[in-house]
PDB file of C-alpha atoms in Angstrom:
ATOM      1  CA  UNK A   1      44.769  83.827  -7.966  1.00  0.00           C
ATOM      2  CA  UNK A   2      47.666  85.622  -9.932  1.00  0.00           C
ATOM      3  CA  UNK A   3      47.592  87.222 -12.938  1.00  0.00           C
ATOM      4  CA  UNK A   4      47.354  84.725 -15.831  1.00  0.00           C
ATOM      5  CA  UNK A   5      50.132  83.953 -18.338  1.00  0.00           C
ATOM      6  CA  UNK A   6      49.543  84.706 -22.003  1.00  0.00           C
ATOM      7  CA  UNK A   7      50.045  81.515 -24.595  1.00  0.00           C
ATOM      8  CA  UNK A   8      53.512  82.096 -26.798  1.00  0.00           C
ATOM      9  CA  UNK A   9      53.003  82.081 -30.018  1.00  0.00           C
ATOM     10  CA  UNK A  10      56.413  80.533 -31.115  1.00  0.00           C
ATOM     11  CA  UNK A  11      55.976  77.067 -30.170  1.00  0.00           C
ATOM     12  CA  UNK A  12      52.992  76.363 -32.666  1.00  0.00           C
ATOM     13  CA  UNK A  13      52.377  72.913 -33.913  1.00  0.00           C
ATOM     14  CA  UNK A  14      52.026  72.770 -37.769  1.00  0.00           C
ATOM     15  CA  UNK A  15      49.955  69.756 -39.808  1.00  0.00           C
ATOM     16  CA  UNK A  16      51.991  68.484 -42.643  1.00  0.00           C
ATOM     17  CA  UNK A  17      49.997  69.393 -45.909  1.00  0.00           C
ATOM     18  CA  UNK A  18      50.860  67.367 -49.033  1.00  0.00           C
ATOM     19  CA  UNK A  19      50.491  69.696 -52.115  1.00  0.00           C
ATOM     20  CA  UNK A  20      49.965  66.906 -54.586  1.00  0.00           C
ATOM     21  CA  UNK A  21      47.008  65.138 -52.478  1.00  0.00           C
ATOM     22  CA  UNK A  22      44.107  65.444 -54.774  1.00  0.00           C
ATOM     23  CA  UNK A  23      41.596  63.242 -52.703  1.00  0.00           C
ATOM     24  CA  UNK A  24      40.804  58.961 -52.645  1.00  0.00           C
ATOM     25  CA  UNK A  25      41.773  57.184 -56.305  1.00  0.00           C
ATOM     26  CA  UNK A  26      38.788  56.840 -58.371  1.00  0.00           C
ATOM     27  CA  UNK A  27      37.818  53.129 -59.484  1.00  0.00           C
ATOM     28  CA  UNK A  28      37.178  52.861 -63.378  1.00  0.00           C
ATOM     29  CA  UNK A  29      34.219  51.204 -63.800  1.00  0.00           C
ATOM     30  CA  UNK A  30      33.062  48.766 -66.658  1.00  0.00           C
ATOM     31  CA  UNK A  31      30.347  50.122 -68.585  1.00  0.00           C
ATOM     32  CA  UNK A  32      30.060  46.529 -70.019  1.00  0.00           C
ATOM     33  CA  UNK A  33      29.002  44.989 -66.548  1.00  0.00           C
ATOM     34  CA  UNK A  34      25.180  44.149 -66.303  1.00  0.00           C
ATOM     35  CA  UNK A  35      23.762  45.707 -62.937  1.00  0.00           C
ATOM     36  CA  UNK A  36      24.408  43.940 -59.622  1.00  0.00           C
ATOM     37  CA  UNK A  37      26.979  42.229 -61.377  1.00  0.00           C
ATOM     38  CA  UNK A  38      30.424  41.260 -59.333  1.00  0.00           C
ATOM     39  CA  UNK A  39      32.715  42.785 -60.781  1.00  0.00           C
ATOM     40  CA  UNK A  40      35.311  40.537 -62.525  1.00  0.00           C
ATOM     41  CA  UNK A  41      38.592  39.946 -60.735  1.00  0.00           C
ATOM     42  CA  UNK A  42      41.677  37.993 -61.715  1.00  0.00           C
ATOM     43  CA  UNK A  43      42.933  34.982 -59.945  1.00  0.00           C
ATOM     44  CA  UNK A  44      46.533  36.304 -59.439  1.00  0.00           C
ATOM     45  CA  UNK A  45      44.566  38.862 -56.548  1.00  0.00           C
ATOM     46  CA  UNK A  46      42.629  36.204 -54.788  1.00  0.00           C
ATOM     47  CA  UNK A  47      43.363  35.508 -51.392  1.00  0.00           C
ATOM     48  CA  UNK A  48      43.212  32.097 -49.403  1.00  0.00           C
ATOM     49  CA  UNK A  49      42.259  32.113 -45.656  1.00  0.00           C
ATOM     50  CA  UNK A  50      44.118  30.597 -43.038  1.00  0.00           C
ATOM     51  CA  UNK A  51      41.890  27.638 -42.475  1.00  0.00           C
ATOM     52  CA  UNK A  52      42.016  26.395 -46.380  1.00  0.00           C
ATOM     53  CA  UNK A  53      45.733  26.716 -45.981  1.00  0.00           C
ATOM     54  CA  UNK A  54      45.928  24.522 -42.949  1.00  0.00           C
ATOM     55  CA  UNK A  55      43.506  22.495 -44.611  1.00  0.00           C
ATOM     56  CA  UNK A  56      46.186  22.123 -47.586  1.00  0.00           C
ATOM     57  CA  UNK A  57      49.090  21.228 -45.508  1.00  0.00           C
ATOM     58  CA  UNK A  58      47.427  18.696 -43.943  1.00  0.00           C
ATOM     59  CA  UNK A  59      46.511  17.114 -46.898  1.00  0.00           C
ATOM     60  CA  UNK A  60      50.187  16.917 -48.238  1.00  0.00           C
ATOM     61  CA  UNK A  61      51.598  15.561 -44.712  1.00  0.00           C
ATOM     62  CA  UNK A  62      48.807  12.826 -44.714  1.00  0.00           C
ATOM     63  CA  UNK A  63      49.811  11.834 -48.141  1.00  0.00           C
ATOM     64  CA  UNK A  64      53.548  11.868 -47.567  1.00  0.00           C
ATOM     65  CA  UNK A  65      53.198  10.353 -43.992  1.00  0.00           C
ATOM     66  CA  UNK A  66      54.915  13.364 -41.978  1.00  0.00           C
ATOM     67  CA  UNK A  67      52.983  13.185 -38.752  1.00  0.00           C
ATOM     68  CA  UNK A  68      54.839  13.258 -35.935  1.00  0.00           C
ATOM     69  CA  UNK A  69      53.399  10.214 -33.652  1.00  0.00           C
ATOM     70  CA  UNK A  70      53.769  10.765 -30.405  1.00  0.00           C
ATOM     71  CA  UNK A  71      54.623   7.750 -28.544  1.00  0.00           C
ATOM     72  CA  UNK A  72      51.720   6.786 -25.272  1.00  0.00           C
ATOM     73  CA  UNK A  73      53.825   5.866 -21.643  1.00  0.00           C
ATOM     74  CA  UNK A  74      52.808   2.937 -20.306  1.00  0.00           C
ATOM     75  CA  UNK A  75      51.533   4.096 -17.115  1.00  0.00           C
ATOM     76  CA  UNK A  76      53.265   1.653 -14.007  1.00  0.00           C
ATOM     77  CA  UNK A  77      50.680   0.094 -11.929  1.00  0.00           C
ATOM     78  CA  UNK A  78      51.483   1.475  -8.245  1.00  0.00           C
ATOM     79  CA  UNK A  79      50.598  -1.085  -5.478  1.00  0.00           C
ATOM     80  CA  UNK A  80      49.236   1.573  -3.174  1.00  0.00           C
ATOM     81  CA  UNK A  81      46.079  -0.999  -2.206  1.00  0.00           C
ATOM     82  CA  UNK A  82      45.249  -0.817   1.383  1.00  0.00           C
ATOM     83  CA  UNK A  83      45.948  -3.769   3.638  1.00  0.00           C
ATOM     84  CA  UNK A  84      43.890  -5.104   6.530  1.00  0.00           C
ATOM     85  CA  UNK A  85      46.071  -7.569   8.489  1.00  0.00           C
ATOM     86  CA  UNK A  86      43.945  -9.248  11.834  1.00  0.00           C
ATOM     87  CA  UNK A  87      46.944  -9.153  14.589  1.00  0.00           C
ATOM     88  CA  UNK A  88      44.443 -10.736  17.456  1.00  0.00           C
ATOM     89  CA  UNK A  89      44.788 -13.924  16.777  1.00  0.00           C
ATOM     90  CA  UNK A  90      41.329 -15.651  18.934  1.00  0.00           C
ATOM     91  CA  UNK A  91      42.157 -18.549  20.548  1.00  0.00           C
ATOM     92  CA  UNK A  92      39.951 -21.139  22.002  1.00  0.00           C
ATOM     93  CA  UNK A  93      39.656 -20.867  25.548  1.00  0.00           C
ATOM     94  CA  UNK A  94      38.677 -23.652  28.328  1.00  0.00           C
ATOM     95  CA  UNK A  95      34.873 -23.366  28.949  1.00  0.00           C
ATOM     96  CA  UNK A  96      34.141 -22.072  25.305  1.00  0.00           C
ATOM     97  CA  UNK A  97      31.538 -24.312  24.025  1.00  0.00           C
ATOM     98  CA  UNK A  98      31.522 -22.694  20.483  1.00  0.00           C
ATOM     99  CA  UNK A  99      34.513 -22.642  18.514  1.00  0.00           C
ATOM    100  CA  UNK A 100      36.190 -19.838  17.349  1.00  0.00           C
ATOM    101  CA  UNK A 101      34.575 -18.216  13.966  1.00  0.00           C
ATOM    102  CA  UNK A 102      37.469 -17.991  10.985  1.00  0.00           C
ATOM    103  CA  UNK A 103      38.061 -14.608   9.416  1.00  0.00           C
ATOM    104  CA  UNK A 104      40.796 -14.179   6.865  1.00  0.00           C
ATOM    105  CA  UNK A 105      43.774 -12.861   8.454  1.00  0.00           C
ATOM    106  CA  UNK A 106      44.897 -10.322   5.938  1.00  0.00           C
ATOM    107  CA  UNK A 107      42.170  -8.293   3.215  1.00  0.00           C
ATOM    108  CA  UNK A 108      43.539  -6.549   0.324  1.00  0.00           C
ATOM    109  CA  UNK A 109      41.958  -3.965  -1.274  1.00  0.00           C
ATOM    110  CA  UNK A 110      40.945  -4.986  -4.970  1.00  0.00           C
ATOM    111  CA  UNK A 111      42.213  -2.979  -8.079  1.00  0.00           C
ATOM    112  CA  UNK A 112      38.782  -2.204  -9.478  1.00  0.00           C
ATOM    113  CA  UNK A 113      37.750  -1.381  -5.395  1.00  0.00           C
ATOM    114  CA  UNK A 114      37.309   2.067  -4.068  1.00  0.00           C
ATOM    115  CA  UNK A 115      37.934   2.856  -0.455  1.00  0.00           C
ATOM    116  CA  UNK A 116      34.435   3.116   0.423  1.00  0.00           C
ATOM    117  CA  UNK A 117      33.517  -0.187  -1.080  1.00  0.00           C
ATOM    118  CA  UNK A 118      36.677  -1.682   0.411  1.00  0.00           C
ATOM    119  CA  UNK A 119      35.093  -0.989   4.132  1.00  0.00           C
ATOM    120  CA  UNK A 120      32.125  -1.568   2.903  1.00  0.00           C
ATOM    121  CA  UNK A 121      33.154  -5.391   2.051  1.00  0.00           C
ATOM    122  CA  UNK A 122      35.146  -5.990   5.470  1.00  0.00           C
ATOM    123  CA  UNK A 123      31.793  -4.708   7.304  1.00  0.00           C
ATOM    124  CA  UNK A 124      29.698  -6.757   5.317  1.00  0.00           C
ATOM    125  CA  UNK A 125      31.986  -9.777   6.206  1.00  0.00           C
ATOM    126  CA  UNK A 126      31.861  -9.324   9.906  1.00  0.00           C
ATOM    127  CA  UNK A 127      27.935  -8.475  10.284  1.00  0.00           C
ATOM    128  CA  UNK A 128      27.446 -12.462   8.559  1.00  0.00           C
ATOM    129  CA  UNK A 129      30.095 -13.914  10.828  1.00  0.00           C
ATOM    130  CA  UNK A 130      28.175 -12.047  14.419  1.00  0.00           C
ATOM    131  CA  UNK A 131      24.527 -13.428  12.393  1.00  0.00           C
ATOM    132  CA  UNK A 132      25.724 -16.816  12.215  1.00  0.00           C
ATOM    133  CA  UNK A 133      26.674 -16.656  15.832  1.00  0.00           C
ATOM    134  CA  UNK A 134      23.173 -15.473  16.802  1.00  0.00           C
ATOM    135  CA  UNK A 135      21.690 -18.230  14.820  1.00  0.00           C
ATOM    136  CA  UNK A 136      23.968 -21.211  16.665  1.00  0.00           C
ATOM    137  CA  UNK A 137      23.589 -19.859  19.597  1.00  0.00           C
ATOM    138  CA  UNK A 138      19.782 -19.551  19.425  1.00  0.00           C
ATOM    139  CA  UNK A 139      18.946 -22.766  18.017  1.00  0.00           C
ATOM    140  CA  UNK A 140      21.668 -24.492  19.491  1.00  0.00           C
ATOM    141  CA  UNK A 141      23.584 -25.987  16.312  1.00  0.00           C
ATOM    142  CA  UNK A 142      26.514 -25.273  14.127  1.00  0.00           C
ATOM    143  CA  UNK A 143      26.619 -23.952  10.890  1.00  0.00           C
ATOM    144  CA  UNK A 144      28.917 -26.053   8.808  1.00  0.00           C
ATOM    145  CA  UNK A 145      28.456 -23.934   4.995  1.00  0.00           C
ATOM    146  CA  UNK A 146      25.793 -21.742   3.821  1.00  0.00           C
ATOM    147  CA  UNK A 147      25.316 -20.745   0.432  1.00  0.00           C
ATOM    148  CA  UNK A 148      24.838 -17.395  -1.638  1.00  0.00           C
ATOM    149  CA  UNK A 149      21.244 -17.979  -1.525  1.00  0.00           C
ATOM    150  CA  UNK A 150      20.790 -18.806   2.297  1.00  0.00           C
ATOM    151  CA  UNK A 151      20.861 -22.117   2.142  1.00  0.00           C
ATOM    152  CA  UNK A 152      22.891 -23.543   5.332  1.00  0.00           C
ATOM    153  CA  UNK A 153      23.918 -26.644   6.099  1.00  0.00           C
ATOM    154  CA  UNK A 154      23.908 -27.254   9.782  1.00  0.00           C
ATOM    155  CA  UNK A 155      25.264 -29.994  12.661  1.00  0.00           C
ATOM    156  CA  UNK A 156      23.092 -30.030  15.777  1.00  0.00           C
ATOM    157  CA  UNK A 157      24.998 -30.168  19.130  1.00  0.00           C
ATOM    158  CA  UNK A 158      24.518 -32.153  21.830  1.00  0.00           C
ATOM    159  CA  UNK A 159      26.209 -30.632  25.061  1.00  0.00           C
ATOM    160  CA  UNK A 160      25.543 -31.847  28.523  1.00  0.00           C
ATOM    161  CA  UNK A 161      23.167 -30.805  30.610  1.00  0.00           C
ATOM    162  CA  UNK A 162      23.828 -27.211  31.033  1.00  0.00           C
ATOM    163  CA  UNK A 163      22.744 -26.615  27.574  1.00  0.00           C
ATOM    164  CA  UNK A 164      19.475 -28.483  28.129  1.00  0.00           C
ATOM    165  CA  UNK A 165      18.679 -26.560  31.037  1.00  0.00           C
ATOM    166  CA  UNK A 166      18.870 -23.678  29.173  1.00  0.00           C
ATOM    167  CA  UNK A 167      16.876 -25.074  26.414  1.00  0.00           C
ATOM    168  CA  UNK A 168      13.792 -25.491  28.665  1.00  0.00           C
ATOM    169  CA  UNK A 169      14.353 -22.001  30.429  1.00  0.00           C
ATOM    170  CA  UNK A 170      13.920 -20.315  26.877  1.00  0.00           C
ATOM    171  CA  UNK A 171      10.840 -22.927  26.461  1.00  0.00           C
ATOM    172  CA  UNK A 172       9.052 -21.736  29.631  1.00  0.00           C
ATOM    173  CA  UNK A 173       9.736 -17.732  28.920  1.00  0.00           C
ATOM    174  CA  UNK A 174       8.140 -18.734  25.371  1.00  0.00           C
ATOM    175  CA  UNK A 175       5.488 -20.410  26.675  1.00  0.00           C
ATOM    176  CA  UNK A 176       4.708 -17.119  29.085  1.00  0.00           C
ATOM    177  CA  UNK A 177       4.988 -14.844  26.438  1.00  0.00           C
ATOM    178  CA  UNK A 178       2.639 -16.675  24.877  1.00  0.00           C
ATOM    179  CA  UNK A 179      -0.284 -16.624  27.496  1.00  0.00           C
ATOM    180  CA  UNK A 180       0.139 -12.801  28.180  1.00  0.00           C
ATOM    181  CA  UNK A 181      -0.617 -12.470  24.229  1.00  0.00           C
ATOM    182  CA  UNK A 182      -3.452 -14.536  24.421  1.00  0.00           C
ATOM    183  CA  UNK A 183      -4.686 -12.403  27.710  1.00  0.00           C
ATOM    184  CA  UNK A 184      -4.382  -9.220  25.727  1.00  0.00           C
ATOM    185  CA  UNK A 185      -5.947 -10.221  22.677  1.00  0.00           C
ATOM    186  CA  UNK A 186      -9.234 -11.694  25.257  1.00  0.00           C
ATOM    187  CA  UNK A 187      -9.036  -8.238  26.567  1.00  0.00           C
ATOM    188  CA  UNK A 188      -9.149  -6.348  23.043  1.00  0.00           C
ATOM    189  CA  UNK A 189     -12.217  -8.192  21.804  1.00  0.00           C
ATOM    190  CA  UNK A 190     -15.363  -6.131  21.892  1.00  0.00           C
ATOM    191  CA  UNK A 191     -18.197  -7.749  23.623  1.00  0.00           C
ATOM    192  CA  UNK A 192     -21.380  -7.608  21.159  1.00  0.00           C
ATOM    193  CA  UNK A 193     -23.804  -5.908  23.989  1.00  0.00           C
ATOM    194  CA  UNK A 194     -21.184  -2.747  23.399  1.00  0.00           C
ATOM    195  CA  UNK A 195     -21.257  -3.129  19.366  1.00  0.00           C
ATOM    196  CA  UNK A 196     -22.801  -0.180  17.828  1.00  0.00           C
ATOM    197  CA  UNK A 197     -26.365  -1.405  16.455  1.00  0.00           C
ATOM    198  CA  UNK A 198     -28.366  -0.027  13.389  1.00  0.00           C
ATOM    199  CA  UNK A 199     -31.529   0.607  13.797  1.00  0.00           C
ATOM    200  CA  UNK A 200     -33.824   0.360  11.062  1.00  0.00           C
ATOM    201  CA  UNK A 201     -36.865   2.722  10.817  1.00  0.00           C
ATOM    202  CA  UNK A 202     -39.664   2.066   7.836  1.00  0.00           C
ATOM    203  CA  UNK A 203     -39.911   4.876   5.275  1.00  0.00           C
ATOM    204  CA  UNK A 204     -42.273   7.464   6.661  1.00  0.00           C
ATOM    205  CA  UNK A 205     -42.426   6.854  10.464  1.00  0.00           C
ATOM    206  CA  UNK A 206     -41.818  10.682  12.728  1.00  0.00           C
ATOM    207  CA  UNK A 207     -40.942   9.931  15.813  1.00  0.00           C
ATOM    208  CA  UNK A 208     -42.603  13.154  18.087  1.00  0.00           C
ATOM    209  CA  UNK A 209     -41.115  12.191  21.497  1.00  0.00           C
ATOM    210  CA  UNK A 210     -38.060   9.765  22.889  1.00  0.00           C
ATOM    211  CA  UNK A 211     -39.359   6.432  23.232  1.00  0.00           C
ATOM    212  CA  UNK A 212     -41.152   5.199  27.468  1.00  0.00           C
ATOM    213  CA  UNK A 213     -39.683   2.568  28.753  1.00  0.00           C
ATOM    214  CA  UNK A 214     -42.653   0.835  30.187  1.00  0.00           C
ATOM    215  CA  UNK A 215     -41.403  -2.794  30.870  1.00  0.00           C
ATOM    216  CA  UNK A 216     -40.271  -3.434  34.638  1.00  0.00           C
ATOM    217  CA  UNK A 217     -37.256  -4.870  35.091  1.00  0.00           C
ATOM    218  CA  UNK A 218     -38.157  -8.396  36.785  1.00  0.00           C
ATOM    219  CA  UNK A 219     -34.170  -9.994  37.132  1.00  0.00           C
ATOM    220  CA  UNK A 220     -33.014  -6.751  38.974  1.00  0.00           C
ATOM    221  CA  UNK A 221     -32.989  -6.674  42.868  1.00  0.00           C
ATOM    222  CA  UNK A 222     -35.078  -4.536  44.992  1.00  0.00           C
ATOM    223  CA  UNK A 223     -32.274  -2.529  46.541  1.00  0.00           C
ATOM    224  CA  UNK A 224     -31.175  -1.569  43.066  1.00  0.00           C
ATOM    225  CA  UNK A 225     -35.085  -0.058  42.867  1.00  0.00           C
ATOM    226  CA  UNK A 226     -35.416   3.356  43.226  1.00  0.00           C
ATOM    227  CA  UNK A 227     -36.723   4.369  46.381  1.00  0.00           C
ATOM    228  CA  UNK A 228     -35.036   0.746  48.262  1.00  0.00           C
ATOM    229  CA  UNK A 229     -31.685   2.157  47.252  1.00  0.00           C
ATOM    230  CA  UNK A 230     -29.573   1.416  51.074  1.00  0.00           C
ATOM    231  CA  UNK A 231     -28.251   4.953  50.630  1.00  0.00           C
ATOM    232  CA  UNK A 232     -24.754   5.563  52.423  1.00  0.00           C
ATOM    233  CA  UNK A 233     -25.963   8.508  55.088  1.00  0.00           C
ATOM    234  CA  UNK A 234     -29.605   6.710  55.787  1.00  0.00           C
ATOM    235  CA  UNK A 235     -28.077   5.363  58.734  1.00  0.00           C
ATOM    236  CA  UNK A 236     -27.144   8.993  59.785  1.00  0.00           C
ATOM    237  CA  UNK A 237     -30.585  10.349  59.559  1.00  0.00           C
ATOM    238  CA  UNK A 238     -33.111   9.722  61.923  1.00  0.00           C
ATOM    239  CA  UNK A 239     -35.969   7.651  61.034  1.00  0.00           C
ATOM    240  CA  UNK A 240     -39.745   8.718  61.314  1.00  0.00           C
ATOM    241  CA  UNK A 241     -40.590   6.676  64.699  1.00  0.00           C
ATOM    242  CA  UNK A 242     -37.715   8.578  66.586  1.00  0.00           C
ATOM    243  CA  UNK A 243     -38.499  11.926  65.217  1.00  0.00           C
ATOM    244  CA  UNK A 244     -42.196  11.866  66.215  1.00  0.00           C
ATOM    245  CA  UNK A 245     -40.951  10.559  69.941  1.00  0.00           C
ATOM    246  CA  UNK A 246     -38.120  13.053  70.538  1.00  0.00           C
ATOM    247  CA  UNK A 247     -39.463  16.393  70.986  1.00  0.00           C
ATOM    248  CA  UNK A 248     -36.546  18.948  69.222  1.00  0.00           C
ATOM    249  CA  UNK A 249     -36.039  22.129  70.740  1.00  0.00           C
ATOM    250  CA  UNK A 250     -35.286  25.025  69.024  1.00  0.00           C
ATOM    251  CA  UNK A 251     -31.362  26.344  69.953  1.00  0.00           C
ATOM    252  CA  UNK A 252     -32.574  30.060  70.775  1.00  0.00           C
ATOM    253  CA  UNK A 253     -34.642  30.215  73.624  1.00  0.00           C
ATOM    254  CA  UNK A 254     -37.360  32.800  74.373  1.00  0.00           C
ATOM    255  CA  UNK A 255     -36.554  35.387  77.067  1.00  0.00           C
ATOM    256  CA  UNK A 256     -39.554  34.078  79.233  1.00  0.00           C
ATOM    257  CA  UNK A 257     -38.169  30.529  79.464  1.00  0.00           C
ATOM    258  CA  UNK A 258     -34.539  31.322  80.508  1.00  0.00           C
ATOM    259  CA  UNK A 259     -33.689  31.054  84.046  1.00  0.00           C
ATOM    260  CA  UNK A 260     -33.498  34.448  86.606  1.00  0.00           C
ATOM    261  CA  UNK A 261     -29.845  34.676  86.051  1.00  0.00           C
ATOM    262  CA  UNK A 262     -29.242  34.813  82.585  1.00  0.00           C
ATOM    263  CA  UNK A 263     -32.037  36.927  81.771  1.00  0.00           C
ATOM    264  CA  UNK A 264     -30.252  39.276  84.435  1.00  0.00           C
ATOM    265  CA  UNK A 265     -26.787  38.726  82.764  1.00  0.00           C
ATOM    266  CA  UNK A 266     -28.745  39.823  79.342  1.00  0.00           C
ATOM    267  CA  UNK A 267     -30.008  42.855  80.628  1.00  0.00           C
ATOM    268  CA  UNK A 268     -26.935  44.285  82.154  1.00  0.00           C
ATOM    269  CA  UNK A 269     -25.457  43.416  78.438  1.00  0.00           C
ATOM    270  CA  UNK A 270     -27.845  45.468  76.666  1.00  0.00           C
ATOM    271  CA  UNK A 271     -28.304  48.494  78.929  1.00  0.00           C
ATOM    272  CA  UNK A 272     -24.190  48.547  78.486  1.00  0.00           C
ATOM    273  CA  UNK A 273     -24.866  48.446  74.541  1.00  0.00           C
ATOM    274  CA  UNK A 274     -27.665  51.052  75.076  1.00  0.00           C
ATOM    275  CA  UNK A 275     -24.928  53.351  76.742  1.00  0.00           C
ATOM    276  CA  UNK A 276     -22.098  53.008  74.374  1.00  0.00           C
ATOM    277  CA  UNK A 277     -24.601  53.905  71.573  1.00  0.00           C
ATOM    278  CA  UNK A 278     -25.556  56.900  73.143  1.00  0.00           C
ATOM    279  CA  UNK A 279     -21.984  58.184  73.801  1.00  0.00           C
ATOM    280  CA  UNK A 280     -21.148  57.848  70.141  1.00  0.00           C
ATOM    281  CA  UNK A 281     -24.500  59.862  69.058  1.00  0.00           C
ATOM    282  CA  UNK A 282     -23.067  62.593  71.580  1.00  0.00           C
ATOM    283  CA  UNK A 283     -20.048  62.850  70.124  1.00  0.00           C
ATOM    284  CA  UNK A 284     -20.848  63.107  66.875  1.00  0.00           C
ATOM    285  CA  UNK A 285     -23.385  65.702  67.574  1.00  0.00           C
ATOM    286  CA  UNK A 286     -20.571  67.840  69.436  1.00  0.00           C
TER     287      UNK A 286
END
């Protein structure tokens, strides 16, 4: 940091200093006035605001009729609706037995219409015309007018005998559907032995063991009995005749009933066990 610069002393601002300023104007007052009294003031000093002025001239101009009207366009109607036109024109083929439905060939959108409820209406249109086609073709007629409330006036048809044929197909798978409903509701009916039964016990009875059946069941057969059950295995077992005639021998045999040479065969067995035994103790020991 260098050595800092001392402030001149030529360059000095100076405040302008009126010598006749003696202070703020003092107000006079009115020793007359009562106190919290507003002080009187003459009409030439009153001031109107902006609003009562406006208010004023618009008073004079209504009187006098200076308004400036501003004349409304007439706004011009563009014919931006959209059009629908059908360019498939459905023609009735050979073998058709139905005749063609009739949809307007061209839909205009309406003024008062918004796009949504434009598609909305063509939609609605079509769903009635592919209805009435389910209905003819179902009940085999044709629908000649039907009204705002559902009310259709109708002109059976009376094809050859391919329609008939058809007829009683749809009459047999009706009459099947039918029976298997019928099947399933014999099959969802409880039967009443199954029904859950109240019982009703007298006020006061205890009850200090299950109840003993003691009746003996007189329609059931005797191999349903217990003890006359024809068990799957008791043809397997041996009955009591053949086990008192056989005489079972036990599968070891004592050393004394074996035959010379395979009590001979055991003994040269064991001595070599003996030996082995011995040479491990050895071993060990060493």
């Amino acid at each position: 940091m260098g050595r800092r610069l001392p402030k001149s002393s030529k360059h000095k601002k100076l405040k302008f200093v009126d010598p006749c300023y003696r202070g703020p104007v003092r107000q006079h007052k009115n020793k007359n006035l009562l106190p919290n009294e507003p002080p009187t003031v003459e009409t030439k000093d009153q001031e109107m605001s902006k609003q009562f002025e406006e208010f004023i001239d618009l008073k004079n101009k209504a009187k006098t009729n200076a308004f400036k009207r501003r004349k409304k366009k007439k706004k011009v109607q563009q014919d931006d609706f959209i059009i629908v036109k059908n360019h498939i024109v459905d023609k009735e083929q050979p073998g058709m037995e139905r005749k063609v439905k009739k949809l307007p060939a061209v839909m205009k959108q309406k003024r008062t219409e918004s796009e949504n409820q434009f598609f909305n209406r063509i939609q609605r249109m079509a769903d009635i015309a592919i209805a009435e086609a389910k209905v003819e073709e179902k009940y085999n007629i044709q629908l000649v007018d039907v009204d705002k409330k559902g009310n259709a006036k109708y002109v059976e048809t009376n094809s050859g005998d391919g329609s008939n044929q058809i007829s009683e197909k749809k009459k047999e798978k009706r009459k099947k559907l039918n029976e298997r409903k019928e099947e399933k509701k014999k099959f969802k009916k409880i039967d009443p032995e199954f029904e859950l039964k109240k019982e009703v016990v007298p006020f006061g009875q205890v009850a200090s063991a299950p109840p003993v059946l003691r009746a003996k069941l007189k329609k059931a057969p005797e191999f349903a009995k217990p003890g006359k059950r024809q068990l799957f295995l008791k043809n397997m077992l041996p009955s009591n005749e053949e086990t008192s005639e056989r005489q079972v021998r036990p599968l070891s045999t004592k050393i004394k009933y074996m035959p010379p040479d395979k009590k001979k065969e055991l003994e040269n067995e064991r001595l070599r066990v003996v030996q082995l035994y011995r040479m491990m103790k050895n071993k060990k020991a060493s």
